[in-house]
């Protein structure tokens, strides 16, 4: 066992017999995961083979404390603990047992390998299936970005799979709950039509999106003797953390599986359920308690200091007076004034508030606070806000990291440079895209080291020709010598190398787009004198672009070859439409160990790690409590908790919003040790005055404090 | 030099250090993405690697109980058909299924210095006489000579780790090194496997060697991660432009590309947990 100071309850749980079935519950910050990690190490120290242990979390980030603990040299030699999500396990089992199951499920080509879709590639295929229907007038009454429309139809399919109802019932359930204009109900039928067609398309082309993976695993593979026996034989011990964030179908599987395990530890966060919009169902998770012979409840927080707990109590009283009133507050907490846990800055304009945040972070770090102990949170983190805050921190040399990069892959100048050059190198792609002199100048600026905007524009203005869509680069040598001197011979020489390389490439049969970019990067752009040489960031972005194209090629190559379309051209088209490379999750992104985290509040909760300091931005935003506008789907109606046929009314909406805000505020405060910094501005990010419920709550709190002071 | 948090040594990373310290530095310490071409021709190499991955997966599927006749329909093109038939012949000859226990696609790890040493095995099986055989499936185009395999870190790391970390396969008792054998089985040369027997003396020598290697890496200053003297290797290294060691990638079938010809799947085999989760 590690050198951590553990409570008696924790030790009791950790050292329980390796045959025990345990249910552990408690609020955030009471040491549940710590006990889970120590239980895992205890089992290993007892000689339990590591490869007989299954560690299950609803998402990978929640397994981090366990993974970190397993990587330390002190863990004894042996096999490897399987750290999985149920989605990951489903995918792995489908891949292994596909030759047995593929035909039974109804795929048209069971003798060909399955193609697993990412969110991006699922969206691509959804676009292929849905676009012709849109042209026929489906969703005519709905004003919504097409990509959001595709993602909501995919979301509906996923909900059906993880809640456990047939996907053909999606529209019926949504229509039954619809409480608005009856004329609008047809959009659910339209969404159903798209979902049905997408599913048929997937079965015809061996494509497996997340929903199909989950359905195949839960309805077919789990009931296949070979697969179930393989799983039961492989794993004798289960550790499942944050089960409240998992979906009912996962709980159904666990209900059947737990009796087969030699030991199990299920960990339940009493305040959790933050992933409801992804199908999380705390109620069905809690029902697993009855399968466990030993039950623990931890109560004492190891995280929050008394002032933060006092602040939590004060805010809870305002947000949910009826519930807090019946709880007896700890008298020792009442001695601490919540004011000491709160700092706020109040400004008229939003950028002023962001400046203040950056300055405060700088000051905290100067005073000795490790950057990794600071998080900056907002309900939603728009690209603009993320960019603004990261840039300010960067300017102050503060190490910072966001849950995703500050710019989407397709917006990166490096990506735009590579795709412009790719387009130039492939005249056979036709005239579908516009490449302007400006695009060319920006590409040259990226491609050639030392090329500034003025020279790039001069050069592009002379050598780049777009003759009715036929793009051409002419030689530097035929430029007027005076102009050559102005651009400089050194830059001209590099331009000439690039031009000749592209020209030579065009004389050979075209290659796959990812191969083309890899070669362009290695043979030209990363060579000395070019823009990507020794430029780590460029290498990283190029690697991610290549990976994105490669995944697209592997997922769509066969389908595109049937249709006769070029993969490279189709990729470019999808990038242009924002279907691909907009939200690309990058695999080449080294983890920053000690950096300020900038993230949406819900994302931070799913990291499940406490910090010393939290900054809350945009507290006037309605995003702290309101659901995203998603006209085609509904997380509550499509849940197992909703009575099919019952209409969703404003009363439900209000109650849900209130509950969401209450849980979110508590969840954040229970992951904060020292202080909350509030960034307040009269005008929000969009320039409008905001009056969201969280802001109102704080106003009430300040008023209370003011009247206490007056008294 | 501080290695990244959670870094684990593998035969692949140690081989990189052995071949070119700079490459180790760039790949594992700086974690530098440098997506240049590793070897030409790209498309053919990609297909070849994919076939290797499929071949490994099919054997795994077979060993966990998927019937061979169901799998055979997946081995219908290129080299895979031959490899699969050669494997089935081997399977029927050796009858893995009748061994005491088989462990396909298993990962073992052990503390080593301030880190851990890890290896993903294609197959380990325990025979009735309590001897253990490690099988490593190789799909390379040419049969490497014994002396070359002997020099590979894999030949040292795998039997060492089985002796060190495989006790749970032996009812909790350590496996005596004499009871371990490592077999490189070549899908293109099915009757010419290369067998390395292990023993106590080699085990201790490997322990000393690996510990020293790990310690050297853990304590090396940045300027100790120097470039290899053998510039031919740079033809098959993605960092060649960064190190200013050439422009174009080498051809995979050239004599110098032996290193590149070996597909070692512990670094490339699909691990679904490493794939970005679908953020549903």
mmCIF file with all atom_site columns, C-alpha atoms in Angstrom, chain A residues 51 59-60 70-73 75-80 83-84 91-92 95-100 110-113 117 155 158 162 210 226 230 278 515 518-519 521-523 526-528 532-534 536 539 542-543 546 550 553-554 588 590 593, chain B residues 2 4-6 8 31-37 40 42-43 46 57 60-61 64-67 70-71 73-74 76 106-111 113-116 118 164-165 168 241-242 244 246-248 271-280:
data_model
loop_
_atom_site.group_PDB
_atom_site.id
_atom_site.type_symbol
_atom_site.label_atom_id
_atom_site.label_alt_id
_atom_site.label_comp_id
_atom_site.label_asym_id
_atom_site.label_entity_id
_atom_site.label_seq_id
_atom_site.pdbx_PDB_ins_code
_atom_site.Cartn_x
_atom_site.Cartn_y
_atom_site.Cartn_z
_atom_site.occupancy
_atom_site.B_iso_or_equiv
_atom_site.pdbx_formal_charge
_atom_site.auth_seq_id
_atom_site.auth_comp_id
_atom_site.auth_asym_id
_atom_site.auth_atom_id
_atom_site.pdbx_PDB_model_num
ATOM 1   C CA . UNK A 1 51  ? -4.511  -9.497  -16.390 1.00 0.00 ? 51  UNK A CA 1
ATOM 2   C CA . UNK A 1 59  ? -14.611 7.577   -20.126 1.00 0.00 ? 59  UNK A CA 1
ATOM 3   C CA . UNK A 1 60  ? -10.879 7.255   -20.349 1.00 0.00 ? 60  UNK A CA 1
ATOM 4   C CA . UNK A 1 70  ? -0.028  1.195   -12.356 1.00 0.00 ? 70  UNK A CA 1
ATOM 5   C CA . UNK A 1 71  ? 2.887   2.885   -14.083 1.00 0.00 ? 71  UNK A CA 1
ATOM 6   C CA . UNK A 1 72  ? 4.989   3.390   -10.987 1.00 0.00 ? 72  UNK A CA 1
ATOM 7   C CA . UNK A 1 73  ? 7.954   1.042   -10.684 1.00 0.00 ? 73  UNK A CA 1
ATOM 8   C CA . UNK A 1 75  ? 3.949   -2.202  -8.735  1.00 0.00 ? 75  UNK A CA 1
ATOM 9   C CA . UNK A 1 76  ? 5.157   -5.785  -8.871  1.00 0.00 ? 76  UNK A CA 1
ATOM 10  C CA . UNK A 1 77  ? 6.038   -7.552  -12.110 1.00 0.00 ? 77  UNK A CA 1
ATOM 11  C CA . UNK A 1 78  ? 3.285   -9.342  -13.964 1.00 0.00 ? 78  UNK A CA 1
ATOM 12  C CA . UNK A 1 79  ? 0.623   -8.946  -16.594 1.00 0.00 ? 79  UNK A CA 1
ATOM 13  C CA . UNK A 1 80  ? -1.447  -5.866  -17.354 1.00 0.00 ? 80  UNK A CA 1
ATOM 14  C CA . UNK A 1 83  ? -8.371  -0.461  -18.425 1.00 0.00 ? 83  UNK A CA 1
ATOM 15  C CA . UNK A 1 84  ? -11.424 -0.024  -20.613 1.00 0.00 ? 84  UNK A CA 1
ATOM 16  C CA . UNK A 1 91  ? -15.281 -2.621  -30.092 1.00 0.00 ? 91  UNK A CA 1
ATOM 17  C CA . UNK A 1 92  ? -12.498 -5.015  -29.126 1.00 0.00 ? 92  UNK A CA 1
ATOM 18  C CA . UNK A 1 95  ? -13.166 -7.047  -33.834 1.00 0.00 ? 95  UNK A CA 1
ATOM 19  C CA . UNK A 1 96  ? -12.214 -10.412 -32.341 1.00 0.00 ? 96  UNK A CA 1
ATOM 20  C CA . UNK A 1 97  ? -15.503 -12.226 -32.879 1.00 0.00 ? 97  UNK A CA 1
ATOM 21  C CA . UNK A 1 98  ? -16.536 -10.601 -36.138 1.00 0.00 ? 98  UNK A CA 1
ATOM 22  C CA . UNK A 1 99  ? -16.105 -13.805 -38.192 1.00 0.00 ? 99  UNK A CA 1
ATOM 23  C CA . UNK A 1 100 ? -18.691 -15.465 -35.933 1.00 0.00 ? 100 UNK A CA 1
ATOM 24  C CA . UNK A 1 110 ? -19.669 -10.686 -43.222 1.00 0.00 ? 110 UNK A CA 1
ATOM 25  C CA . UNK A 1 111 ? -16.580 -12.125 -44.924 1.00 0.00 ? 111 UNK A CA 1
ATOM 26  C CA . UNK A 1 112 ? -14.977 -8.700  -45.179 1.00 0.00 ? 112 UNK A CA 1
ATOM 27  C CA . UNK A 1 113 ? -13.525 -6.940  -42.133 1.00 0.00 ? 113 UNK A CA 1
ATOM 28  C CA . UNK A 1 117 ? -16.315 4.676   -37.585 1.00 0.00 ? 117 UNK A CA 1
ATOM 29  C CA . UNK A 1 155 ? -26.899 11.221  -31.131 1.00 0.00 ? 155 UNK A CA 1
ATOM 30  C CA . UNK A 1 158 ? -26.504 6.416   -29.790 1.00 0.00 ? 158 UNK A CA 1
ATOM 31  C CA . UNK A 1 162 ? -27.179 2.964   -24.685 1.00 0.00 ? 162 UNK A CA 1
ATOM 32  C CA . UNK A 1 210 ? -20.828 3.770   -31.944 1.00 0.00 ? 210 UNK A CA 1
ATOM 33  C CA . UNK A 1 226 ? -17.755 -18.036 -27.059 1.00 0.00 ? 226 UNK A CA 1
ATOM 34  C CA . UNK A 1 230 ? -13.886 -15.586 -23.117 1.00 0.00 ? 230 UNK A CA 1
ATOM 35  C CA . UNK A 1 278 ? -24.646 11.369  -23.064 1.00 0.00 ? 278 UNK A CA 1
ATOM 36  C CA . UNK A 1 515 ? 1.220   10.000  -48.652 1.00 0.00 ? 515 UNK A CA 1
ATOM 37  C CA . UNK A 1 518 ? 4.040   13.068  -45.851 1.00 0.00 ? 518 UNK A CA 1
ATOM 38  C CA . UNK A 1 519 ? 6.443   13.225  -48.773 1.00 0.00 ? 519 UNK A CA 1
ATOM 39  C CA . UNK A 1 521 ? 6.724   17.455  -45.546 1.00 0.00 ? 521 UNK A CA 1
ATOM 40  C CA . UNK A 1 522 ? 9.791   15.210  -45.434 1.00 0.00 ? 522 UNK A CA 1
ATOM 41  C CA . UNK A 1 523 ? 11.398  16.066  -48.752 1.00 0.00 ? 523 UNK A CA 1
ATOM 42  C CA . UNK A 1 526 ? 10.938  20.192  -43.209 1.00 0.00 ? 526 UNK A CA 1
ATOM 43  C CA . UNK A 1 527 ? 14.280  20.513  -44.993 1.00 0.00 ? 527 UNK A CA 1
ATOM 44  C CA . UNK A 1 528 ? 16.669  23.346  -44.017 1.00 0.00 ? 528 UNK A CA 1
ATOM 45  C CA . UNK A 1 532 ? 8.624   23.524  -41.158 1.00 0.00 ? 532 UNK A CA 1
ATOM 46  C CA . UNK A 1 533 ? 12.300  22.784  -40.491 1.00 0.00 ? 533 UNK A CA 1
ATOM 47  C CA . UNK A 1 534 ? 12.860  22.564  -36.707 1.00 0.00 ? 534 UNK A CA 1
ATOM 48  C CA . UNK A 1 536 ? 7.829   21.370  -33.749 1.00 0.00 ? 536 UNK A CA 1
ATOM 49  C CA . UNK A 1 539 ? 5.327   18.792  -37.466 1.00 0.00 ? 539 UNK A CA 1
ATOM 50  C CA . UNK A 1 542 ? 1.040   17.937  -40.188 1.00 0.00 ? 542 UNK A CA 1
ATOM 51  C CA . UNK A 1 543 ? 1.048   14.620  -38.323 1.00 0.00 ? 543 UNK A CA 1
ATOM 52  C CA . UNK A 1 546 ? -2.059  13.067  -42.118 1.00 0.00 ? 546 UNK A CA 1
ATOM 53  C CA . UNK A 1 550 ? -5.556  8.350   -43.325 1.00 0.00 ? 550 UNK A CA 1
ATOM 54  C CA . UNK A 1 553 ? -9.201  6.952   -46.395 1.00 0.00 ? 553 UNK A CA 1
ATOM 55  C CA . UNK A 1 554 ? -9.479  3.763   -44.374 1.00 0.00 ? 554 UNK A CA 1
ATOM 56  C CA . UNK A 1 588 ? 0.044   13.812  -31.274 1.00 0.00 ? 588 UNK A CA 1
ATOM 57  C CA . UNK A 1 590 ? 2.089   15.566  -25.576 1.00 0.00 ? 590 UNK A CA 1
ATOM 58  C CA . UNK A 1 593 ? 2.040   18.034  -16.744 1.00 0.00 ? 593 UNK A CA 1
ATOM 59  C CA . UNK B 2 2   ? 13.795  13.455  -17.423 1.00 0.00 ? 2   UNK B CA 1
ATOM 60  C CA . UNK B 2 4   ? 7.945   11.820  -19.729 1.00 0.00 ? 4   UNK B CA 1
ATOM 61  C CA . UNK B 2 5   ? 5.624   10.953  -16.856 1.00 0.00 ? 5   UNK B CA 1
ATOM 62  C CA . UNK B 2 6   ? 4.436   7.356   -17.133 1.00 0.00 ? 6   UNK B CA 1
ATOM 63  C CA . UNK B 2 8   ? 7.667   2.694   -20.025 1.00 0.00 ? 8   UNK B CA 1
ATOM 64  C CA . UNK B 2 31  ? 7.620   13.063  -28.251 1.00 0.00 ? 31  UNK B CA 1
ATOM 65  C CA . UNK B 2 32  ? 8.143   14.833  -31.508 1.00 0.00 ? 32  UNK B CA 1
ATOM 66  C CA . UNK B 2 33  ? 5.700   14.167  -34.321 1.00 0.00 ? 33  UNK B CA 1
ATOM 67  C CA . UNK B 2 34  ? 7.668   14.244  -37.582 1.00 0.00 ? 34  UNK B CA 1
ATOM 68  C CA . UNK B 2 35  ? 5.485   12.685  -40.250 1.00 0.00 ? 35  UNK B CA 1
ATOM 69  C CA . UNK B 2 36  ? 8.028   12.166  -43.021 1.00 0.00 ? 36  UNK B CA 1
ATOM 70  C CA . UNK B 2 37  ? 8.084   8.985   -45.072 1.00 0.00 ? 37  UNK B CA 1
ATOM 71  C CA . UNK B 2 40  ? 9.397   3.639   -49.849 1.00 0.00 ? 40  UNK B CA 1
ATOM 72  C CA . UNK B 2 42  ? 4.691   3.936   -49.144 1.00 0.00 ? 42  UNK B CA 1
ATOM 73  C CA . UNK B 2 43  ? 1.499   2.326   -50.337 1.00 0.00 ? 43  UNK B CA 1
ATOM 74  C CA . UNK B 2 46  ? 1.300   0.241   -45.768 1.00 0.00 ? 46  UNK B CA 1
ATOM 75  C CA . UNK B 2 57  ? -5.240  -10.676 -35.345 1.00 0.00 ? 57  UNK B CA 1
ATOM 76  C CA . UNK B 2 60  ? -5.322  -14.265 -31.906 1.00 0.00 ? 60  UNK B CA 1
ATOM 77  C CA . UNK B 2 61  ? -8.918  -14.916 -32.972 1.00 0.00 ? 61  UNK B CA 1
ATOM 78  C CA . UNK B 2 64  ? -9.359  -17.733 -28.454 1.00 0.00 ? 64  UNK B CA 1
ATOM 79  C CA . UNK B 2 65  ? -11.754 -20.092 -30.176 1.00 0.00 ? 65  UNK B CA 1
ATOM 80  C CA . UNK B 2 66  ? -12.921 -18.625 -33.479 1.00 0.00 ? 66  UNK B CA 1
ATOM 81  C CA . UNK B 2 67  ? -13.088 -21.610 -35.857 1.00 0.00 ? 67  UNK B CA 1
ATOM 82  C CA . UNK B 2 70  ? -14.578 -18.924 -40.397 1.00 0.00 ? 70  UNK B CA 1
ATOM 83  C CA . UNK B 2 71  ? -11.248 -17.117 -40.440 1.00 0.00 ? 71  UNK B CA 1
ATOM 84  C CA . UNK B 2 73  ? -12.340 -16.567 -45.729 1.00 0.00 ? 73  UNK B CA 1
ATOM 85  C CA . UNK B 2 74  ? -10.549 -13.429 -44.497 1.00 0.00 ? 74  UNK B CA 1
ATOM 86  C CA . UNK B 2 76  ? -8.001  -14.405 -49.458 1.00 0.00 ? 76  UNK B CA 1
ATOM 87  C CA . UNK B 2 106 ? -0.406  -10.933 -23.563 1.00 0.00 ? 106 UNK B CA 1
ATOM 88  C CA . UNK B 2 107 ? 1.480   -7.979  -22.110 1.00 0.00 ? 107 UNK B CA 1
ATOM 89  C CA . UNK B 2 108 ? 3.960   -8.327  -19.257 1.00 0.00 ? 108 UNK B CA 1
ATOM 90  C CA . UNK B 2 109 ? 5.778   -5.614  -17.373 1.00 0.00 ? 109 UNK B CA 1
ATOM 91  C CA . UNK B 2 110 ? 8.278   -5.294  -14.606 1.00 0.00 ? 110 UNK B CA 1
ATOM 92  C CA . UNK B 2 111 ? 9.969   -2.484  -12.688 1.00 0.00 ? 111 UNK B CA 1
ATOM 93  C CA . UNK B 2 113 ? 15.197  1.443   -12.751 1.00 0.00 ? 113 UNK B CA 1
ATOM 94  C CA . UNK B 2 114 ? 12.795  4.277   -12.059 1.00 0.00 ? 114 UNK B CA 1
ATOM 95  C CA . UNK B 2 115 ? 10.433  3.071   -14.740 1.00 0.00 ? 115 UNK B CA 1
ATOM 96  C CA . UNK B 2 116 ? 8.859   -0.102  -16.043 1.00 0.00 ? 116 UNK B CA 1
ATOM 97  C CA . UNK B 2 118 ? 6.975   -3.699  -20.912 1.00 0.00 ? 118 UNK B CA 1
ATOM 98  C CA . UNK B 2 164 ? 10.814  -11.928 -14.345 1.00 0.00 ? 164 UNK B CA 1
ATOM 99  C CA . UNK B 2 165 ? 7.073   -11.293 -14.632 1.00 0.00 ? 165 UNK B CA 1
ATOM 100 C CA . UNK B 2 168 ? 1.449   -15.996 -12.345 1.00 0.00 ? 168 UNK B CA 1
ATOM 101 C CA . UNK B 2 241 ? 15.261  16.145  -42.349 1.00 0.00 ? 241 UNK B CA 1
ATOM 102 C CA . UNK B 2 242 ? 15.391  17.435  -38.795 1.00 0.00 ? 242 UNK B CA 1
ATOM 103 C CA . UNK B 2 244 ? 19.859  17.088  -41.818 1.00 0.00 ? 244 UNK B CA 1
ATOM 104 C CA . UNK B 2 246 ? 19.051  13.268  -46.225 1.00 0.00 ? 246 UNK B CA 1
ATOM 105 C CA . UNK B 2 247 ? 15.962  14.041  -48.226 1.00 0.00 ? 247 UNK B CA 1
ATOM 106 C CA . UNK B 2 248 ? 14.279  10.923  -49.492 1.00 0.00 ? 248 UNK B CA 1
ATOM 107 C CA . UNK B 2 271 ? -4.828  -0.982  -29.170 1.00 0.00 ? 271 UNK B CA 1
ATOM 108 C CA . UNK B 2 272 ? -8.406  0.163   -29.080 1.00 0.00 ? 272 UNK B CA 1
ATOM 109 C CA . UNK B 2 273 ? -7.935  2.031   -25.856 1.00 0.00 ? 273 UNK B CA 1
ATOM 110 C CA . UNK B 2 274 ? -5.338  4.158   -27.580 1.00 0.00 ? 274 UNK B CA 1
ATOM 111 C CA . UNK B 2 275 ? -7.788  5.168   -30.254 1.00 0.00 ? 275 UNK B CA 1
ATOM 112 C CA . UNK B 2 276 ? -9.494  8.433   -29.547 1.00 0.00 ? 276 UNK B CA 1
ATOM 113 C CA . UNK B 2 277 ? -12.708 7.664   -27.773 1.00 0.00 ? 277 UNK B CA 1
ATOM 114 C CA . UNK B 2 278 ? -15.899 8.466   -29.539 1.00 0.00 ? 278 UNK B CA 1
ATOM 115 C CA . UNK B 2 279 ? -17.055 11.360  -27.390 1.00 0.00 ? 279 UNK B CA 1
ATOM 116 C CA . UNK B 2 280 ? -20.651 10.277  -27.310 1.00 0.00 ? 280 UNK B CA 1
#
